[in-house]
Amino acid sequence: MKTILVPTDFSEQANNALYLATQIARKSGAKILIVNVIEGIRNFSFNTMGESNAAMGEEVFLVKKLIEQVNERMAQLISDSMFDGIEVATEVEMGSPYESISRVIAGHNADLVVMGTVGMSGLEEVLIGSNTEKVVRHAKCPVITLKKKVSLEDIQNIVFATNLDSDQTAIIEKLKVMQDMTGATLHLVKVNTPNHFHTQHQMTEEFEDYLEKHQLKNANTNIYNEITEEDGILRFAEDLGPCMIAIGTHGRTGLLHLLSGSIAEDLVNHSDKPVWTMSMKHAK
């Protein structure tokens, strides 16, 4: 792990993400890249509304002042003692948060993204979605999302939700890095739902094959019966106590995404525990 990207809007949730990122960086030797995105700034390469050059010049001046203020806040942020001994860089982007963050992930070949999230529910979640969800869906590296302050030493258990029937080799190899770093026990969990019911005998054999195929160590297997997969994962994690939830996300877009939804994105919105995700589309 060489580069950990942390988007910040200077909120409490973003600072919680930074706190965890510094602990991962100190353990792995990675550097941290902190990114702030200034939203709602238009492109000044042409004048779409036909204003005078003077008006544009004034607007550009105000944008420059805004960037200066953000850079000052960044400098103040990284002066905190939690960054002692860690290589830290900052970057300011303008435009869409999701597009800007994606561009920085690709440009710096980030190995991990750590993001704070407040989560949403109900109509707000359906109509608006969140930039965090989009990053989770499309990022080409693992993403950790969290709402509350969490220490690396708190992650002694990782709940890995799996359906056992898709190739998750690349995802598991990435997850092993986190397991090795924390020394956590890996709890594989398959949620048995009424619509996708399997006998315990059948799943026991599948789990044995799965453990052998992926050469998993310090791992156990669990079958959890619940109405929906999301509820099963959340309740299993609640029963376990302090832990991190890990899951692969399908990365679908458009109508297919709207019709099928995403358990991973729902977990990001609804879980109070940190959630580690990896896009199966990019884990090839």
Short mmCIF file of C-alpha atoms in Angstrom, two decimals:
data_model
loop_
_atom_site.label_atom_id
_atom_site.label_comp_id
_atom_site.label_asym_id
_atom_site.label_seq_id
_atom_site.Cartn_x
_atom_site.Cartn_y
_atom_site.Cartn_z
CA MET A 1 0.00 0.00 0.00
CA LYS A 2 1.56 3.27 -1.16
CA THR A 3 -1.18 5.92 -1.33
CA ILE A 4 -4.29 6.43 0.82
CA LEU A 5 -6.75 9.02 -0.49
CA VAL A 6 -9.00 10.83 1.96
CA PRO A 7 -11.62 13.30 0.67
CA THR A 8 -12.41 16.05 3.16
CA ASP A 9 -15.04 18.73 3.59
CA PHE A 10 -13.54 19.53 7.02
CA SER A 11 -16.54 17.90 8.75
CA GLU A 12 -16.44 15.67 11.81
CA GLN A 13 -17.04 12.59 9.63
CA ALA A 14 -14.17 13.53 7.32
CA ASN A 15 -11.89 14.01 10.33
CA ASN A 16 -12.90 10.55 11.59
CA ALA A 17 -11.82 9.16 8.20
CA LEU A 18 -8.50 11.00 8.47
CA TYR A 19 -7.90 9.59 11.95
CA LEU A 20 -8.29 6.01 10.71
CA ALA A 21 -6.26 6.75 7.57
CA THR A 22 -3.31 8.01 9.64
CA GLN A 23 -3.31 4.78 11.63
CA ILE A 24 -3.36 2.68 8.46
CA ALA A 25 -0.61 4.84 6.95
CA ARG A 26 1.56 4.50 10.04
CA LYS A 27 1.12 0.72 9.97
CA SER A 28 1.67 0.31 6.22
CA GLY A 29 4.15 3.09 5.47
CA ALA A 30 1.77 4.62 2.94
CA LYS A 31 1.43 8.33 2.28
CA ILE A 32 -1.88 10.19 2.67
CA LEU A 33 -3.37 12.39 -0.03
CA ILE A 34 -6.12 14.69 1.27
CA VAL A 35 -8.50 16.07 -1.35
CA ASN A 36 -11.04 18.86 -1.03
CA VAL A 37 -13.53 19.50 -3.83
CA ILE A 38 -15.00 22.97 -4.35
CA GLU A 39 -18.45 22.42 -5.80
CA GLY A 40 -20.44 24.74 -8.07
CA ILE A 41 -17.49 26.45 -9.74
CA ARG A 42 -18.01 26.84 -13.47
CA ASN A 43 -15.40 26.52 -16.19
CA PHE A 44 -13.77 29.88 -16.97
CA SER A 45 -12.31 28.81 -20.33
CA PHE A 46 -15.30 30.41 -22.09
CA ASN A 47 -18.07 32.83 -21.21
CA THR A 48 -21.41 31.02 -21.64
CA MET A 49 -23.55 33.94 -20.43
CA GLY A 50 -21.75 36.64 -22.40
CA GLU A 51 -20.59 38.68 -19.42
CA SER A 52 -17.89 41.27 -19.90
CA ASN A 53 -14.24 40.36 -19.42
CA ALA A 54 -14.21 42.56 -16.34
CA ALA A 55 -17.02 40.54 -14.76
CA MET A 56 -15.22 37.33 -15.52
CA GLY A 57 -12.02 38.74 -14.11
CA GLU A 58 -13.79 39.58 -10.86
CA GLU A 59 -15.28 36.08 -10.69
CA VAL A 60 -11.89 34.47 -11.30
CA PHE A 61 -10.42 36.62 -8.54
CA LEU A 62 -13.10 35.42 -6.10
CA VAL A 63 -12.46 31.79 -7.04
CA LYS A 64 -8.73 32.26 -6.50
CA LYS A 65 -9.43 33.72 -3.06
CA LEU A 66 -11.66 30.73 -2.27
CA ILE A 67 -8.90 28.31 -3.30
CA GLU A 68 -6.43 30.21 -1.12
CA GLN A 69 -8.79 29.90 1.86
CA VAL A 70 -9.18 26.15 1.29
CA ASN A 71 -5.41 25.71 1.06
CA GLU A 72 -5.04 27.60 4.34
CA ARG A 73 -7.55 25.25 5.99
CA MET A 74 -5.67 22.29 4.53
CA ALA A 75 -2.37 23.59 5.96
CA GLN A 76 -4.00 24.03 9.35
CA LEU A 77 -5.51 20.55 9.12
CA ILE A 78 -2.25 18.72 8.43
CA SER A 79 -0.44 20.59 11.22
CA ASP A 80 -2.27 18.29 13.67
CA SER A 81 0.01 15.97 15.62
CA MET A 82 -1.82 12.89 14.33
CA PHE A 83 0.10 13.34 11.06
CA ASP A 84 3.52 13.25 12.79
CA GLY A 85 5.88 10.92 10.94
CA ILE A 86 3.49 10.45 7.99
CA GLU A 87 4.00 11.77 4.47
CA VAL A 88 0.99 13.97 3.66
CA ALA A 89 -0.01 15.84 0.50
CA THR A 90 -3.08 17.98 -0.20
CA GLU A 91 -4.97 18.74 -3.38
CA VAL A 92 -7.85 21.08 -4.20
CA GLU A 93 -10.23 20.20 -7.05
CA MET A 94 -13.19 22.03 -8.58
CA GLY A 95 -16.42 20.55 -9.91
CA SER A 96 -18.38 17.39 -9.15
CA PRO A 97 -17.14 15.64 -5.99
CA TYR A 98 -17.53 12.17 -7.48
CA GLU A 99 -15.84 13.02 -10.79
CA SER A 100 -13.05 14.94 -9.04
CA ILE A 101 -12.37 12.16 -6.53
CA SER A 102 -12.40 9.55 -9.32
CA ARG A 103 -9.93 11.63 -11.30
CA VAL A 104 -7.56 11.88 -8.32
CA ILE A 105 -7.87 8.14 -7.59
CA ALA A 106 -6.81 7.38 -11.17
CA GLY A 107 -4.17 10.10 -11.39
CA HIS A 108 -2.38 9.00 -8.21
CA ASN A 109 -3.12 5.27 -8.55
CA ALA A 110 -4.56 5.25 -5.02
CA ASP A 111 -4.47 1.92 -3.18
CA LEU A 112 -7.20 2.77 -0.69
CA VAL A 113 -9.87 5.44 -0.17
CA VAL A 114 -11.08 6.28 3.34
CA MET A 115 -14.25 8.40 3.43
CA GLY A 116 -16.48 9.78 6.12
CA THR A 117 -20.22 9.55 5.46
CA VAL A 118 -23.34 10.74 7.23
CA GLY A 119 -25.63 8.27 5.46
CA MET A 120 -29.12 8.87 4.15
CA SER A 121 -32.46 7.15 4.22
CA GLY A 122 -35.91 7.25 2.72
CA LEU A 123 -36.80 9.60 -0.13
CA GLU A 124 -33.55 11.57 0.16
CA GLU A 125 -31.57 8.39 -0.49
CA VAL A 126 -33.71 7.44 -3.52
CA LEU A 127 -33.78 10.85 -5.20
CA ILE A 128 -30.33 12.19 -4.46
CA GLY A 129 -28.00 9.30 -3.76
CA SER A 130 -24.59 10.33 -2.49
CA ASN A 131 -21.11 10.95 -3.82
CA THR A 132 -19.89 8.33 -1.37
CA GLU A 133 -22.16 5.71 -2.97
CA LYS A 134 -20.84 6.57 -6.43
CA VAL A 135 -17.25 6.26 -5.28
CA VAL A 136 -18.04 2.92 -3.62
CA ARG A 137 -19.69 1.71 -6.83
CA HIS A 138 -16.95 2.71 -9.25
CA ALA A 139 -13.60 3.09 -7.43
CA LYS A 140 -10.81 0.92 -8.79
CA CYS A 141 -9.45 0.31 -5.29
CA PRO A 142 -10.94 -0.66 -1.92
CA VAL A 143 -12.97 2.00 -0.11
CA ILE A 144 -13.53 2.25 3.65
CA THR A 145 -16.50 4.35 4.73
CA LEU A 146 -17.25 5.27 8.33
CA LYS A 147 -19.47 7.56 10.35
CA LYS A 148 -17.95 7.31 13.82
CA LYS A 149 -14.37 7.59 15.06
CA VAL A 150 -12.68 4.19 14.88
CA SER A 151 -9.16 3.10 15.80
CA LEU A 152 -7.31 0.46 13.81
CA GLU A 153 -6.90 -1.55 17.02
CA ASP A 154 -10.71 -1.63 17.35
CA ILE A 155 -10.93 -3.72 14.18
CA GLN A 156 -10.32 -7.16 15.66
CA ASN A 157 -13.14 -8.74 13.66
CA ILE A 158 -13.99 -8.41 9.97
CA VAL A 159 -17.40 -9.60 8.76
CA PHE A 160 -17.07 -10.64 5.12
CA ALA A 161 -20.45 -11.08 3.44
CA THR A 162 -20.29 -13.53 0.55
CA ASN A 163 -22.72 -15.38 -1.68
CA LEU A 164 -20.13 -18.14 -2.22
CA ASP A 165 -21.04 -18.51 -5.90
CA SER A 166 -19.09 -15.72 -7.63
CA ASP A 167 -15.36 -15.37 -8.19
CA GLN A 168 -14.14 -13.02 -5.46
CA THR A 169 -10.47 -13.99 -5.58
CA ALA A 170 -9.21 -10.48 -6.34
CA ILE A 171 -11.40 -8.95 -3.64
CA ILE A 172 -10.23 -11.44 -1.02
CA GLU A 173 -6.57 -10.79 -1.86
CA LYS A 174 -7.16 -7.08 -1.16
CA LEU A 175 -9.09 -7.89 2.01
CA LYS A 176 -6.23 -10.07 3.24
CA VAL A 177 -4.06 -6.93 3.31
CA MET A 178 -6.47 -5.35 5.80
CA GLN A 179 -6.72 -8.57 7.81
CA ASP A 180 -2.93 -8.88 8.02
CA MET A 181 -2.62 -5.24 9.07
CA THR A 182 -5.15 -5.57 11.90
CA GLY A 183 -4.66 -9.21 12.86
CA ALA A 184 -8.45 -9.48 12.77
CA THR A 185 -10.46 -12.67 12.70
CA LEU A 186 -12.33 -13.03 9.41
CA HIS A 187 -15.98 -14.04 9.82
CA LEU A 188 -17.40 -15.28 6.53
CA VAL A 189 -21.17 -14.95 6.58
CA LYS A 190 -23.74 -16.21 4.08
CA VAL A 191 -27.24 -14.85 4.70
CA ASN A 192 -29.96 -17.41 4.05
CA THR A 193 -33.12 -15.62 2.84
CA PRO A 194 -36.54 -17.10 1.97
CA ASN A 195 -36.05 -16.25 -1.70
CA HIS A 196 -32.54 -17.71 -1.86
CA PHE A 197 -32.64 -20.59 0.59
CA HIS A 198 -29.92 -23.23 0.79
CA THR A 199 -29.69 -26.14 3.19
CA GLN A 200 -27.07 -26.03 5.92
CA HIS A 201 -25.44 -29.19 4.54
CA GLN A 202 -25.09 -27.61 1.10
CA MET A 203 -23.59 -24.38 2.45
CA THR A 204 -21.21 -26.20 4.81
CA GLU A 205 -19.66 -27.96 1.81
CA GLU A 206 -19.51 -24.68 -0.14
CA PHE A 207 -17.77 -22.94 2.77
CA GLU A 208 -15.18 -25.73 3.04
CA ASP A 209 -14.37 -25.40 -0.67
CA TYR A 210 -14.27 -21.59 -0.35
CA LEU A 211 -11.80 -21.62 2.56
CA GLU A 212 -9.54 -24.06 0.74
CA LYS A 213 -9.70 -22.20 -2.59
CA HIS A 214 -8.74 -18.84 -1.07
CA GLN A 215 -6.34 -20.23 1.58
CA LEU A 216 -7.99 -18.19 4.30
CA LYS A 217 -6.45 -18.20 7.76
CA ASN A 218 -7.84 -17.07 11.11
CA ALA A 219 -11.31 -17.40 9.56
CA ASN A 220 -14.60 -18.97 10.50
CA THR A 221 -17.85 -19.54 8.61
CA ASN A 222 -21.37 -18.54 9.54
CA ILE A 223 -24.88 -19.07 8.19
CA TYR A 224 -27.37 -16.40 9.21
CA ASN A 225 -31.11 -16.63 8.53
CA GLU A 226 -32.90 -13.35 7.84
CA ILE A 227 -35.55 -11.83 5.58
CA THR A 228 -33.07 -9.74 3.55
CA GLU A 229 -29.33 -9.99 3.02
CA GLU A 230 -28.71 -6.45 4.24
CA ASP A 231 -30.59 -7.04 7.51
CA GLY A 232 -28.77 -10.33 8.00
CA ILE A 233 -25.34 -8.73 7.56
CA LEU A 234 -26.17 -5.79 9.85
CA ARG A 235 -27.63 -8.01 12.60
CA PHE A 236 -24.79 -10.50 12.44
CA ALA A 237 -22.34 -7.59 12.83
CA GLU A 238 -24.37 -6.20 15.74
CA ASP A 239 -24.32 -9.59 17.47
CA LEU A 240 -20.55 -9.78 16.98
CA GLY A 241 -19.82 -6.36 18.48
CA PRO A 242 -17.00 -4.01 17.36
CA CYS A 243 -16.02 -4.98 13.82
CA MET A 244 -15.64 -3.91 10.21
CA ILE A 245 -18.05 -5.11 7.52
CA ALA A 246 -16.54 -6.10 4.15
CA ILE A 247 -18.40 -6.78 0.92
CA GLY A 248 -17.93 -6.67 -2.83
CA THR A 249 -20.13 -4.31 -4.86
CA HIS A 250 -21.34 -5.11 -8.37
CA GLY A 251 -20.68 -1.63 -9.80
CA ARG A 252 -23.82 -1.61 -11.97
CA THR A 253 -25.14 1.68 -13.34
CA GLY A 254 -28.31 3.05 -14.90
CA LEU A 255 -31.55 1.09 -15.00
CA LEU A 256 -29.93 -2.18 -13.93
CA HIS A 257 -28.66 -0.48 -10.77
CA LEU A 258 -32.08 1.06 -10.04
CA LEU A 259 -33.84 -2.28 -10.50
CA SER A 260 -31.43 -4.47 -8.57
CA GLY A 261 -30.06 -2.01 -6.02
CA SER A 262 -26.86 -2.67 -4.14
CA ILE A 263 -26.43 -4.32 -0.77
CA ALA A 264 -22.98 -2.72 -0.44
CA GLU A 265 -24.29 0.81 -0.95
CA ASP A 266 -27.19 0.19 1.44
CA LEU A 267 -24.70 -0.95 4.07
CA VAL A 268 -22.62 2.20 3.55
CA ASN A 269 -25.74 4.30 4.19
CA HIS A 270 -27.19 2.34 7.10
CA SER A 271 -24.33 0.76 9.04
CA ASP A 272 -22.85 2.46 12.09
CA LYS A 273 -19.78 0.25 11.70
CA PRO A 274 -16.98 0.92 9.19
CA VAL A 275 -17.64 -0.72 5.83
CA TRP A 276 -14.87 -1.98 3.48
CA THR A 277 -15.99 -2.34 -0.13
CA MET A 278 -14.37 -3.33 -3.40
CA SER A 279 -15.95 -3.15 -6.84
CA MET A 280 -16.15 -6.62 -8.37
CA LYS A 281 -16.15 -4.96 -11.80
CA HIS A 282 -12.60 -3.70 -11.24
CA ALA A 283 -11.31 -6.60 -9.14
CA LYS A 284 -10.21 -8.67 -12.10
#
